Amino acid sequence: MKSIKIGVCGVGNVGGAVLESLVNSPDILERNGGVKIDVISVGARKGKSAVPFDLNVSKNLMDVAHNDEIDVFVELIGGCQLAKELVETAMMNGKNIVTANKALIATHGDDLFNMAKQYGVQIGFEASVAGGTPVIKALREGLVANKVLWFAGILNGTTNFILSKMSEDKSSFEAALLEAQNLGLAESDPTMDIDGTDAAQKASILSALAFNTPYDFKAVSYGGIESITSDDIEYAEQLGYKIKHIAYGSIDENEANVSAYPTFVPNDQLLSQVGKQMNALEINCEGLGSTVYYGPGAGPKPTASAVIADLVDIANGGWHENGSLGEKNTLSSKSYQKFSRYFNINVKNEAGAIAKVSSLFAEEKISIEALIQNESKANNKLFVPVVIISGPLSDREVTQMTNKLESSEETSSTVKQYRIHNAL
Ligand code: HSE
């Protein structure tokens, strides 16, 4: 049986789950993967008290990266700076790498993969996107014969959990976030989940694999779910949608575009049915059409499952080099894709105001597909909420329309708008 020796840095939620699985259930890996994995060294800044297993623990994480005995260095500390130093040191010492760190790959992926090539080692990063759902394996192995045209996915478990709870249980945003944190789904700073950063980082990694673009997270345009209210959720329900946070990637000629925003998904689309902390990714390929991957995208056990799958792959010889031939395509923040839009506008509560607002859409030659005007819930009733579903608009057109609405005398100054999903 093949055997590898590993060092693990980081013993938080994910590190703990990886160690538990390796220490308590080695028989599963030996049977399913034909591999024996020995944990030689654990790096934990708090020392032995933080590791509830009989293993060698070092408070100095660099000791693990320098350990001559190990074949693979497993980085589970998160963050960028120290994680990068540790991974680089381990590679310079000839160690393969397994990491769950999407920020590290999305920000420094090109440098790290170049360095891995130079030192003849491999980097496994399955756990960096969609947790326990093997989407990276799908892209670099199962779909290797195909040209990817586009992908659309729910890539953040925490926001999907929050939006699902707000919709199904009528939970408040705050209560749902607290529950997600207690389940170990959220990042240590949940801002990264809520504001869309986490999903954007994951989408940039998918783009690198799907479209052969650089690992360039800064070229992704994205937004978060912080402005979604229970009123938006109710309007979505009334109109036949669920609100989800969706990342899109597509390529046109040699230029890929990746973006991630809260999006209204029609109830008859598969992505609308993805509840709890689940992730789902639809990958559309020329000739093949769409394949869809669904499963847990956050939490200690799903993430540990992906880390261990990478270890088994490395023990079994690793992966072919992805996108090593030819020029890289570029990643641009400019989106050419048009989406119908949900507008939520506070309109003056006076005769003719709605007619004037709808004429602003007509002036821009934008069709109104649906319009709801409920009575105001506010005490003063100076404004009434008006919801409009428009025809398809580009990012540029939607910005122009929003500015026009916000500067109109018939509206209050804040207009909300969200995308409506289209399957490209
Ligand atoms: N915080 C992430 C999420 C999990 O909620 O999806 C790790 O990527």
CSV table of N, CA, C and O in Angstrom, one decimal, residues 32-77:
chain,number,residue,atom,x,y,z
A,32,ASN,N,-10.6,2.7,0.5
A,32,ASN,CA,-11.2,3.4,-0.6
A,32,ASN,C,-10.0,4.0,-1.5
A,32,ASN,O,-10.2,4.1,-2.7
A,33,GLY,N,-9.0,4.5,-0.9
A,33,GLY,CA,-7.9,5.2,-1.6
A,33,GLY,C,-6.7,4.4,-1.8
A,33,GLY,O,-5.8,4.9,-2.6
A,34,GLY,N,-6.5,3.3,-1.1
A,34,GLY,CA,-5.3,2.5,-1.2
A,34,GLY,C,-4.1,3.2,-0.7
A,34,GLY,O,-3.0,3.1,-1.2
A,35,VAL,N,-4.3,4.1,0.3
A,35,VAL,CA,-3.3,5.0,0.8
A,35,VAL,C,-3.2,5.0,2.3
A,35,VAL,O,-4.3,5.0,3.0
A,36,LYS,N,-2.0,5.0,2.9
A,36,LYS,CA,-1.9,5.2,4.3
A,36,LYS,C,-1.3,6.6,4.5
A,36,LYS,O,-0.3,6.9,3.9
A,37,ILE,N,-1.9,7.3,5.4
A,37,ILE,CA,-1.5,8.7,5.6
A,37,ILE,C,-1.0,8.8,7.1
A,37,ILE,O,-1.8,8.6,8.0
A,38,ASP,N,0.3,9.2,7.3
A,38,ASP,CA,0.8,9.3,8.6
A,38,ASP,C,0.9,10.8,8.9
A,38,ASP,O,1.6,11.5,8.2
A,39,VAL,N,0.4,11.3,10.0
A,39,VAL,CA,0.5,12.7,10.5
A,39,VAL,C,1.8,12.7,11.3
A,39,VAL,O,1.8,12.2,12.4
A,40,ILE,N,2.9,13.3,10.8
A,40,ILE,CA,4.2,13.3,11.4
A,40,ILE,C,4.3,14.5,12.3
A,40,ILE,O,4.9,14.5,13.4
A,41,SER,N,3.7,15.6,11.9
A,41,SER,CA,3.9,16.9,12.7
A,41,SER,C,2.6,17.8,12.6
A,41,SER,O,2.0,17.8,11.5
A,42,VAL,N,2.3,18.4,13.7
A,42,VAL,CA,1.2,19.4,13.7
A,42,VAL,C,1.7,20.7,14.1
A,42,VAL,O,2.4,20.8,15.2
A,43,GLY,N,1.3,21.8,13.4
A,43,GLY,CA,1.7,23.1,13.8
A,43,GLY,C,0.5,23.8,14.5
A,43,GLY,O,-0.6,23.9,13.8
A,44,ALA,N,0.6,24.1,15.8
A,44,ALA,CA,-0.5,24.8,16.5
A,44,ALA,C,0.1,25.9,17.4
A,44,ALA,O,0.9,25.5,18.3
A,45,ARG,N,-0.3,27.1,17.1
A,45,ARG,CA,0.4,28.2,17.8
A,45,ARG,C,0.1,28.1,19.3
A,45,ARG,O,0.9,28.6,20.1
A,46,LYS,N,-1.0,27.5,19.7
A,46,LYS,CA,-1.3,27.4,21.1
A,46,LYS,C,-0.7,26.1,21.8
A,46,LYS,O,-0.8,25.9,22.9
A,47,GLY,N,0.0,25.3,20.9
A,47,GLY,CA,0.7,24.2,21.5
A,47,GLY,C,-0.2,23.0,21.6
A,47,GLY,O,-1.3,22.9,21.1
A,48,LYS,N,0.3,22.0,22.4
A,48,LYS,CA,-0.3,20.7,22.5
A,48,LYS,C,-1.7,20.7,23.1
A,48,LYS,O,-2.6,19.9,22.7
A,49,SER,N,-2.0,21.7,23.9
A,49,SER,CA,-3.4,21.7,24.5
A,49,SER,C,-4.5,21.9,23.4
A,49,SER,O,-5.6,21.6,23.6
A,50,ALA,N,-4.1,22.5,22.2
A,50,ALA,CA,-5.1,22.7,21.2
A,50,ALA,C,-5.3,21.5,20.3
A,50,ALA,O,-6.1,21.5,19.4
A,51,VAL,N,-4.5,20.4,20.6
A,51,VAL,CA,-4.6,19.2,19.7
A,51,VAL,C,-5.0,18.0,20.5
A,51,VAL,O,-4.2,17.4,21.3
A,52,PRO,N,-6.3,17.6,20.4
A,52,PRO,CA,-6.8,16.5,21.3
A,52,PRO,C,-6.4,15.1,20.7
A,52,PRO,O,-7.2,14.1,20.8
A,53,PHE,N,-5.2,15.0,20.2
A,53,PHE,CA,-4.7,13.7,19.7
A,53,PHE,C,-3.2,13.5,20.1
A,53,PHE,O,-2.5,14.5,20.3
A,54,ASP,N,-2.8,12.2,20.1
A,54,ASP,CA,-1.4,12.0,20.5
A,54,ASP,C,-0.5,12.1,19.3
A,54,ASP,O,-0.1,11.2,18.7
A,55,LEU,N,-0.2,13.4,19.0
A,55,LEU,CA,0.7,13.7,17.8
A,55,LEU,C,1.8,14.7,18.2
A,55,LEU,O,1.7,15.3,19.3
A,56,ASN,N,2.8,14.7,17.4
A,56,ASN,CA,3.9,15.7,17.7
A,56,ASN,C,3.4,17.1,17.3
A,56,ASN,O,3.0,17.3,16.2
A,57,VAL,N,3.4,18.0,18.3
A,57,VAL,CA,2.9,19.3,18.0
A,57,VAL,C,4.1,20.4,18.2
A,57,VAL,O,4.9,20.3,19.1
A,58,SER,N,4.1,21.3,17.2
A,58,SER,CA,5.1,22.4,17.3
A,58,SER,C,4.4,23.7,17.4
A,58,SER,O,3.4,23.9,16.6
A,59,LYS,N,4.8,24.6,18.3
A,59,LYS,CA,4.2,25.9,18.3
A,59,LYS,C,4.7,26.8,17.2
A,59,LYS,O,4.1,27.8,16.8
A,60,ASN,N,5.9,26.5,16.7
A,60,ASN,CA,6.5,27.2,15.6
A,60,ASN,C,6.1,26.6,14.3
A,60,ASN,O,6.5,25.5,13.9
A,61,LEU,N,5.2,27.3,13.6
A,61,LEU,CA,4.6,26.6,12.3
A,61,LEU,C,5.7,26.4,11.3
A,61,LEU,O,5.6,25.5,10.5
A,62,MET,N,6.7,27.3,11.3
A,62,MET,CA,7.8,27.1,10.3
A,62,MET,C,8.5,25.7,10.5
A,62,MET,O,9.1,25.2,9.5
A,63,ASP,N,8.5,25.2,11.7
A,63,ASP,CA,9.2,23.9,12.0
A,63,ASP,C,8.5,22.9,11.1
A,63,ASP,O,9.2,21.9,10.6
A,64,VAL,N,7.2,23.0,10.9
A,64,VAL,CA,6.5,22.0,10.1
A,64,VAL,C,6.9,22.1,8.7
A,64,VAL,O,7.2,21.1,8.0
A,65,ALA,N,7.0,23.3,8.2
A,65,ALA,CA,7.4,23.5,6.8
A,65,ALA,C,8.8,23.1,6.5
A,65,ALA,O,9.2,22.7,5.4
A,66,HIS,N,9.6,23.0,7.6
A,66,HIS,CA,11.0,22.6,7.4
A,66,HIS,C,11.3,21.1,7.7
A,66,HIS,O,12.4,20.6,7.6
A,67,ASN,N,10.2,20.5,8.2
A,67,ASN,CA,10.4,19.1,8.6
A,67,ASN,C,10.8,18.1,7.5
A,67,ASN,O,10.1,18.0,6.5
A,68,ASP,N,12.0,17.6,7.6
A,68,ASP,CA,12.5,16.7,6.5
A,68,ASP,C,11.8,15.4,6.3
A,68,ASP,O,11.8,14.9,5.2
A,69,GLU,N,11.0,15.0,7.3
A,69,GLU,CA,10.3,13.7,7.2
A,69,GLU,C,9.1,13.8,6.4
A,69,GLU,O,8.6,12.7,5.9
A,70,ILE,N,8.5,14.9,6.2
A,70,ILE,CA,7.1,14.9,5.6
A,70,ILE,C,7.2,15.0,4.0
A,70,ILE,O,8.2,15.6,3.5
A,71,ASP,N,6.2,14.4,3.4
A,71,ASP,CA,6.1,14.5,1.9
A,71,ASP,C,5.1,15.7,1.5
A,71,ASP,O,5.2,16.2,0.4
A,72,VAL,N,4.1,15.9,2.4
A,72,VAL,CA,3.1,16.9,2.0
A,72,VAL,C,2.9,17.9,3.2
A,72,VAL,O,2.8,17.4,4.4
A,73,PHE,N,2.8,19.2,2.9
A,73,PHE,CA,2.6,20.2,3.9
A,73,PHE,C,1.1,20.7,3.7
A,73,PHE,O,0.7,21.1,2.6
A,74,VAL,N,0.3,20.5,4.8
A,74,VAL,CA,-1.1,20.9,4.7
A,74,VAL,C,-1.3,22.2,5.4
A,74,VAL,O,-1.1,22.3,6.6
A,75,GLU,N,-1.7,23.2,4.6
A,75,GLU,CA,-1.9,24.6,5.1
A,75,GLU,C,-3.4,24.8,5.4
A,75,GLU,O,-4.2,24.9,4.5
A,76,LEU,N,-3.7,25.0,6.7
A,76,LEU,CA,-5.1,25.2,7.1
A,76,LEU,C,-5.2,26.3,8.1
A,76,LEU,O,-6.1,26.4,9.0
A,77,ILE,N,-4.3,27.3,8.0
A,77,ILE,CA,-4.3,28.4,9.0
A,77,ILE,C,-5.1,29.6,8.4
A,77,ILE,O,-5.6,30.5,9.2
